[in-house]
Every structure is written in C-alpha cells, then in structure tokens.
JSON list of C-alpha atoms in Angstrom, two decimals:
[
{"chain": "C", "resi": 1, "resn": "UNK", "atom": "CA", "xyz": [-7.73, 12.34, 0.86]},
{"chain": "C", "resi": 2, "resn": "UNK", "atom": "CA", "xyz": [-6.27, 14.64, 3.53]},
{"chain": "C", "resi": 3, "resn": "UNK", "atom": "CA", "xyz": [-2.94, 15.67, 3.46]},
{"chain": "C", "resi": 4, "resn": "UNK", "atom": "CA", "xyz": [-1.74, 13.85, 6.67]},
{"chain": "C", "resi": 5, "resn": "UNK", "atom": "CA", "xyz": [-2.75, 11.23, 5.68]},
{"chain": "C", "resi": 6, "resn": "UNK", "atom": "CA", "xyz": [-1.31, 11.49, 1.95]},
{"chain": "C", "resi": 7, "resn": "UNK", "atom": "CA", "xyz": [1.76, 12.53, 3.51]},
{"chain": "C", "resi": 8, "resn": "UNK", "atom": "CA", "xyz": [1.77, 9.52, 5.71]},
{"chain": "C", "resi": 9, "resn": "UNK", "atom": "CA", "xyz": [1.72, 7.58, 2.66]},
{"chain": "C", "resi": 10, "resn": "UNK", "atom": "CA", "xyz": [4.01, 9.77, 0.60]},
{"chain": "C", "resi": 11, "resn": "UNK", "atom": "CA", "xyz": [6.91, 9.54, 3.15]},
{"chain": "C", "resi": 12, "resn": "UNK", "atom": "CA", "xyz": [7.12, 6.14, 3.52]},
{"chain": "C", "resi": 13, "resn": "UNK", "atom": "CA", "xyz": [7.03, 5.76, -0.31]},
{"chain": "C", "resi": 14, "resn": "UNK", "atom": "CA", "xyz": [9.18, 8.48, -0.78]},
{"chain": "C", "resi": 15, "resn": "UNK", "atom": "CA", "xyz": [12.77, 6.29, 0.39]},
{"chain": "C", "resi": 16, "resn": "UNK", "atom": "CA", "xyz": [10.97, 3.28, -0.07]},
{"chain": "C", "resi": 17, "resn": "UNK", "atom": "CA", "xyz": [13.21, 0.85, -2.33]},
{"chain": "C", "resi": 18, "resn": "UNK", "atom": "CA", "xyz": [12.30, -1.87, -4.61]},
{"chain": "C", "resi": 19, "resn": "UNK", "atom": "CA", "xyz": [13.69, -5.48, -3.96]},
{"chain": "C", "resi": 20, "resn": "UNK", "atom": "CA", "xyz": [16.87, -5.37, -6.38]},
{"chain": "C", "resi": 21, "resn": "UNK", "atom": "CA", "xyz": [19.42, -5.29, -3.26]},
{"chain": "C", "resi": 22, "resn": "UNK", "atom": "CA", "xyz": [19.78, -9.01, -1.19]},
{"chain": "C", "resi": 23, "resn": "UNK", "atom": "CA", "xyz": [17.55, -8.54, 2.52]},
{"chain": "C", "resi": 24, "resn": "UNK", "atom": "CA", "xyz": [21.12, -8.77, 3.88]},
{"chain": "C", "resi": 25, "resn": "UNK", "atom": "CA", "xyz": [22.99, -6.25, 2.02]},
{"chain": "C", "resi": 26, "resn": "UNK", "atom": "CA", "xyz": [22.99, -2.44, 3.80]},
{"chain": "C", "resi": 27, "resn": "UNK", "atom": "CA", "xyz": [21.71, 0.56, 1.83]},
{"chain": "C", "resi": 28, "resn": "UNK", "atom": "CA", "xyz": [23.73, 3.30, 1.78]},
{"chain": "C", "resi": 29, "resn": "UNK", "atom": "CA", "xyz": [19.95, 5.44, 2.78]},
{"chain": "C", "resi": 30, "resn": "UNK", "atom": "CA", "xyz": [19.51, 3.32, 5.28]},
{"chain": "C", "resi": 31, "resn": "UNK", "atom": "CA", "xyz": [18.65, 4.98, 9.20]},
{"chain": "C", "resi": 32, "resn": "UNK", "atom": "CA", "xyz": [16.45, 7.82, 10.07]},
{"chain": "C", "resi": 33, "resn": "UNK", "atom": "CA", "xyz": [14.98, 10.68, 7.60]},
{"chain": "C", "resi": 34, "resn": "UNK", "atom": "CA", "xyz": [13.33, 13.51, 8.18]},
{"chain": "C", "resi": 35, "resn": "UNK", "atom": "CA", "xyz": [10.86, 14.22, 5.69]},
{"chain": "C", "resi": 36, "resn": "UNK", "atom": "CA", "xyz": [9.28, 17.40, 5.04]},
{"chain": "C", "resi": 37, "resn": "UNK", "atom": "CA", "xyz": [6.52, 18.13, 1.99]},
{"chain": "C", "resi": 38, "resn": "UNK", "atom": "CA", "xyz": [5.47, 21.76, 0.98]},
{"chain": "C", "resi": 39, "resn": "UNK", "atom": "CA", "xyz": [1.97, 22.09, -1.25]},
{"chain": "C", "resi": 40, "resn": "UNK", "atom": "CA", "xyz": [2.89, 24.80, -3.87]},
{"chain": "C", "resi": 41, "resn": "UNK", "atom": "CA", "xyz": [-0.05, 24.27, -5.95]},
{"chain": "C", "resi": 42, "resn": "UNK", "atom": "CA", "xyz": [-3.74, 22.64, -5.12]},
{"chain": "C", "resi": 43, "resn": "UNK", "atom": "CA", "xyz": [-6.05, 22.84, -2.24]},
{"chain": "C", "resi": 44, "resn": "UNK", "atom": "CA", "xyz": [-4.25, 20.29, -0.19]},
{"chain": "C", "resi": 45, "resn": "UNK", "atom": "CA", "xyz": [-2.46, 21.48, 3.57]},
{"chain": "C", "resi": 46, "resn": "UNK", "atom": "CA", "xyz": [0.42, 24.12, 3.24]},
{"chain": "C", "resi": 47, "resn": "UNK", "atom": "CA", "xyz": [3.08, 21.61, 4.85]},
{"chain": "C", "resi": 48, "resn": "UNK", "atom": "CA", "xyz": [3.81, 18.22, 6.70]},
{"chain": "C", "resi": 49, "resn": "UNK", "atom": "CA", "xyz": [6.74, 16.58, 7.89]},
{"chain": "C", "resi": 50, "resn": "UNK", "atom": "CA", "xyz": [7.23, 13.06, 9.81]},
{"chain": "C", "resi": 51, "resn": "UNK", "atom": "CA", "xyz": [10.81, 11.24, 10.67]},
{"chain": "C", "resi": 52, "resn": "UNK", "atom": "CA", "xyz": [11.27, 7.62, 9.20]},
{"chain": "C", "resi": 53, "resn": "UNK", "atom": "CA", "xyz": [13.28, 4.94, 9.09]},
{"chain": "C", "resi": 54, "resn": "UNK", "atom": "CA", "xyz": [14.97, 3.11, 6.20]},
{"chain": "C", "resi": 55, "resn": "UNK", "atom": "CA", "xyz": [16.38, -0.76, 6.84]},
{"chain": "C", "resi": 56, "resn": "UNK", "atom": "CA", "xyz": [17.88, -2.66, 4.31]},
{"chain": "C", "resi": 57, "resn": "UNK", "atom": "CA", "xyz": [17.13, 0.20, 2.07]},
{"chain": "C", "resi": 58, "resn": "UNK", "atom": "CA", "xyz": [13.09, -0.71, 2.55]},
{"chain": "C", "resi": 59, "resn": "UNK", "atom": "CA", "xyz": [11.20, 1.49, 5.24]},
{"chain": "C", "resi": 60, "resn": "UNK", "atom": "CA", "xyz": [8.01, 0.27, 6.34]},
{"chain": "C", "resi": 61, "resn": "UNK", "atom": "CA", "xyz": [4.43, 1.71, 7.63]},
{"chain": "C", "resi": 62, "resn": "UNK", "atom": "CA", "xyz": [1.20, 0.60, 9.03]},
{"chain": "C", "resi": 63, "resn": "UNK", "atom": "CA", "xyz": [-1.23, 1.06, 6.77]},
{"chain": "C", "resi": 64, "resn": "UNK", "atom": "CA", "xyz": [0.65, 1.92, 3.48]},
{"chain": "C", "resi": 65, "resn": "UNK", "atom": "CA", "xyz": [0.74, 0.81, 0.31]},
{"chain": "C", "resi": 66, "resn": "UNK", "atom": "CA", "xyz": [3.57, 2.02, -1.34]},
{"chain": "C", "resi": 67, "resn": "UNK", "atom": "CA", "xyz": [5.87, 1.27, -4.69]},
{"chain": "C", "resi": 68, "resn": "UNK", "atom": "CA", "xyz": [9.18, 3.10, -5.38]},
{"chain": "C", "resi": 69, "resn": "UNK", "atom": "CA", "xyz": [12.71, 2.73, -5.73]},
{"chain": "C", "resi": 70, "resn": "UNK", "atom": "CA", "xyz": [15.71, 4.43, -4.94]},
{"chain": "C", "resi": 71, "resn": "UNK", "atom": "CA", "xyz": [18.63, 3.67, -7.49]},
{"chain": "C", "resi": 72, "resn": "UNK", "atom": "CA", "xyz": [22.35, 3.32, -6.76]},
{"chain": "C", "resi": 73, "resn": "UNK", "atom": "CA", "xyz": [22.92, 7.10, -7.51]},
{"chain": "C", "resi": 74, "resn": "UNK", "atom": "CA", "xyz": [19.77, 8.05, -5.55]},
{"chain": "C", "resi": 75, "resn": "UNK", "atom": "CA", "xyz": [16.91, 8.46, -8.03]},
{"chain": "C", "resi": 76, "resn": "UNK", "atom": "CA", "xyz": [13.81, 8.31, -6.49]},
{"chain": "C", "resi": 77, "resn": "UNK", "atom": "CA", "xyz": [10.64, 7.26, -7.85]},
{"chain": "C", "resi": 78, "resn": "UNK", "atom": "CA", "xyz": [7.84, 6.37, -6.30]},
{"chain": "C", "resi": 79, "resn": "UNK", "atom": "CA", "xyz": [3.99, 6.11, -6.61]},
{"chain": "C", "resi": 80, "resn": "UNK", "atom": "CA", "xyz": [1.00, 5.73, -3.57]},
{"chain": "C", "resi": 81, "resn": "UNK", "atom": "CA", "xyz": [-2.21, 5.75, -3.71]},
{"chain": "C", "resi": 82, "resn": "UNK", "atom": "CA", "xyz": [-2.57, 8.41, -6.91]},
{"chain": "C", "resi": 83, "resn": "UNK", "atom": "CA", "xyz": [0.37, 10.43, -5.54]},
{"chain": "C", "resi": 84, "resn": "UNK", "atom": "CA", "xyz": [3.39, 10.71, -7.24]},
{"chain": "C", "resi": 85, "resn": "UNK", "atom": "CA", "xyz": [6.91, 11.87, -6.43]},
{"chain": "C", "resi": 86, "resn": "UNK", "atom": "CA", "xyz": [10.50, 11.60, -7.77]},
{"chain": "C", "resi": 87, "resn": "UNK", "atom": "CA", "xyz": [13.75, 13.43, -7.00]},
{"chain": "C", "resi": 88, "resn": "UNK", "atom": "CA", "xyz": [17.31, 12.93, -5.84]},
{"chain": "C", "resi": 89, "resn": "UNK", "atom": "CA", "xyz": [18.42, 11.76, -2.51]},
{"chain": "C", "resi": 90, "resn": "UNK", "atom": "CA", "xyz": [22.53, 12.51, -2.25]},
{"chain": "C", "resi": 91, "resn": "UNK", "atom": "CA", "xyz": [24.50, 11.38, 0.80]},
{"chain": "C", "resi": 92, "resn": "UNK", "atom": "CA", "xyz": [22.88, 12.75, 3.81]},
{"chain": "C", "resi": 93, "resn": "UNK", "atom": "CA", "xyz": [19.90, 15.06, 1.96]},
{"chain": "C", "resi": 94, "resn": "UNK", "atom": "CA", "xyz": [17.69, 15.27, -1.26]},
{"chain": "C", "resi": 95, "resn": "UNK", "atom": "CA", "xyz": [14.60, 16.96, -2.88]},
{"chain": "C", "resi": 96, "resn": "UNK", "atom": "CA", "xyz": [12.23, 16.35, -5.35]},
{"chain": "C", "resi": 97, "resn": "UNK", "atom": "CA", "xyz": [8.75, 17.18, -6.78]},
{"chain": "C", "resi": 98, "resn": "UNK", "atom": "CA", "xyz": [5.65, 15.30, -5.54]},
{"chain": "C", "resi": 99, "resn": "UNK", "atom": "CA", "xyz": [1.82, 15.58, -7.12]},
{"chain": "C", "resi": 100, "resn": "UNK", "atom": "CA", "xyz": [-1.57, 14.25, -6.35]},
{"chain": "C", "resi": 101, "resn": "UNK", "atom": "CA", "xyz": [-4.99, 14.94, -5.12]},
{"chain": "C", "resi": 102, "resn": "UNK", "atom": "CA", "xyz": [-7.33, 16.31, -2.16]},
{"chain": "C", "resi": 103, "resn": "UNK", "atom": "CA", "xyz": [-10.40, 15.23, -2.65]},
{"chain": "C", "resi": 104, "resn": "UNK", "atom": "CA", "xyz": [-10.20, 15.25, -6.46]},
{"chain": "C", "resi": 105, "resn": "UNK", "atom": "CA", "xyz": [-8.22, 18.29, -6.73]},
{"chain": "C", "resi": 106, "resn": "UNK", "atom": "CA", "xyz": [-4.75, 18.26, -7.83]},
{"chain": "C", "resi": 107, "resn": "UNK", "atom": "CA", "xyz": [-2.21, 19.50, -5.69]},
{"chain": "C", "resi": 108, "resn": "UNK", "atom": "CA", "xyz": [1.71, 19.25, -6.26]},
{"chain": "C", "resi": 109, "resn": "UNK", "atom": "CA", "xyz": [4.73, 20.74, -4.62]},
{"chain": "C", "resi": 110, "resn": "UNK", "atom": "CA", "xyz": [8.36, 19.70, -3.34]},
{"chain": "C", "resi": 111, "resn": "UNK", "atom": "CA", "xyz": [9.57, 17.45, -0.79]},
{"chain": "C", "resi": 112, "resn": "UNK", "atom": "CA", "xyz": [13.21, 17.59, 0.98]},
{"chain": "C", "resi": 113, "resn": "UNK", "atom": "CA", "xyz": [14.60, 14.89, 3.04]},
{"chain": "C", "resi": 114, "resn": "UNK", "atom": "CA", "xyz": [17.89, 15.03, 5.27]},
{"chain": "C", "resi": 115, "resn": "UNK", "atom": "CA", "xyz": [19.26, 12.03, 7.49]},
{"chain": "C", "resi": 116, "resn": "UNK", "atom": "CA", "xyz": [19.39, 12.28, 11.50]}
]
C-alpha cells in the first residue's frame, strides 16, 4: 500500500473516536487538525500530512475504514487497514507512534497533530 494512501487512512483514524459520547454531545477534539506522519523506519514515503476535521468527536473520509478511539484524557488508539497508531492528543496538539506496511514491508514512525 502506498503511503498516501496509508496516510489517507491513518489520519482519519488517527482522531477518529469510538461511539461512547451521545451524537449530540461536543468533543472537546472536535474542528480542524493538521496531521503530519514522519516514516522513521521501513521503505514507506519519508513524510505526509493532510488537514481534517473532527465533529462530534467522529471525523469522517471517503473511502476509509477506520476503528479508534480517543479517551477523555486524549489517548489515542486506533487501527486501519494493518496500520497501527496510538499516542496522546492534549488541548490543541499531540503525538504518537504509528506502524504498518508498504507492500509487505514494515515501516513505523511518529505522527503529530495540532488544531487550526
């Protein structure tokens, strides 16, 4: 899988948020994050980055299926498509690792995230 693509995927997993809140209720990571991914091991593209949005703490995109959860003190965990990532999202940033595959080769590496 190419990286854009992965990352595609990866980024809307990566604030995605399971269905624990009411479809009413705000998140508090709800509006628009800028997501950037950096490959630090594997064959897979050096970097990527994409801006999303977050509603209801859920974001949404075409084409991706995605699983994850962002607790009430900002754990992330989420998993796409063989990919992996987890980390912290705090107020108005957070970080975390991510790992997975290009075209059967592992690759891993770190992902930040800051609001707009």
């Amino acid at each position: 899988m190419r990286l854009n693509r992965m990352f595609a995927y990866f980024c809307a997993s990566i604030l995605a948020v399971g269905a624990t809140a009411p479809a009413f209720a705000e998140n508090a990571y709800d509006g628009l994050w800028h997501v950037t991914i950096v490959t630090k091991s594997g064959s897979c593209e050096p970097s990527a980055s994409s801006t999303l949005t977050v509603t209801d703490g859920k974001i949404s995109a075409s084409g991706a299926n995605v699983s994850g959860s962002i607790g009430r003190e900002g754990v992330v965990r989420v998993s796409i498509n063989g990919a992996y990532a987890n980390g912290q999202l705090n107020g108005n940033a957070g970080s975390g690792k991510w790992n997975g595959a290009s075209a059967g080769i592992p690759c891993s590496g770190r992902w930040e995230a800051s609001r707009q």
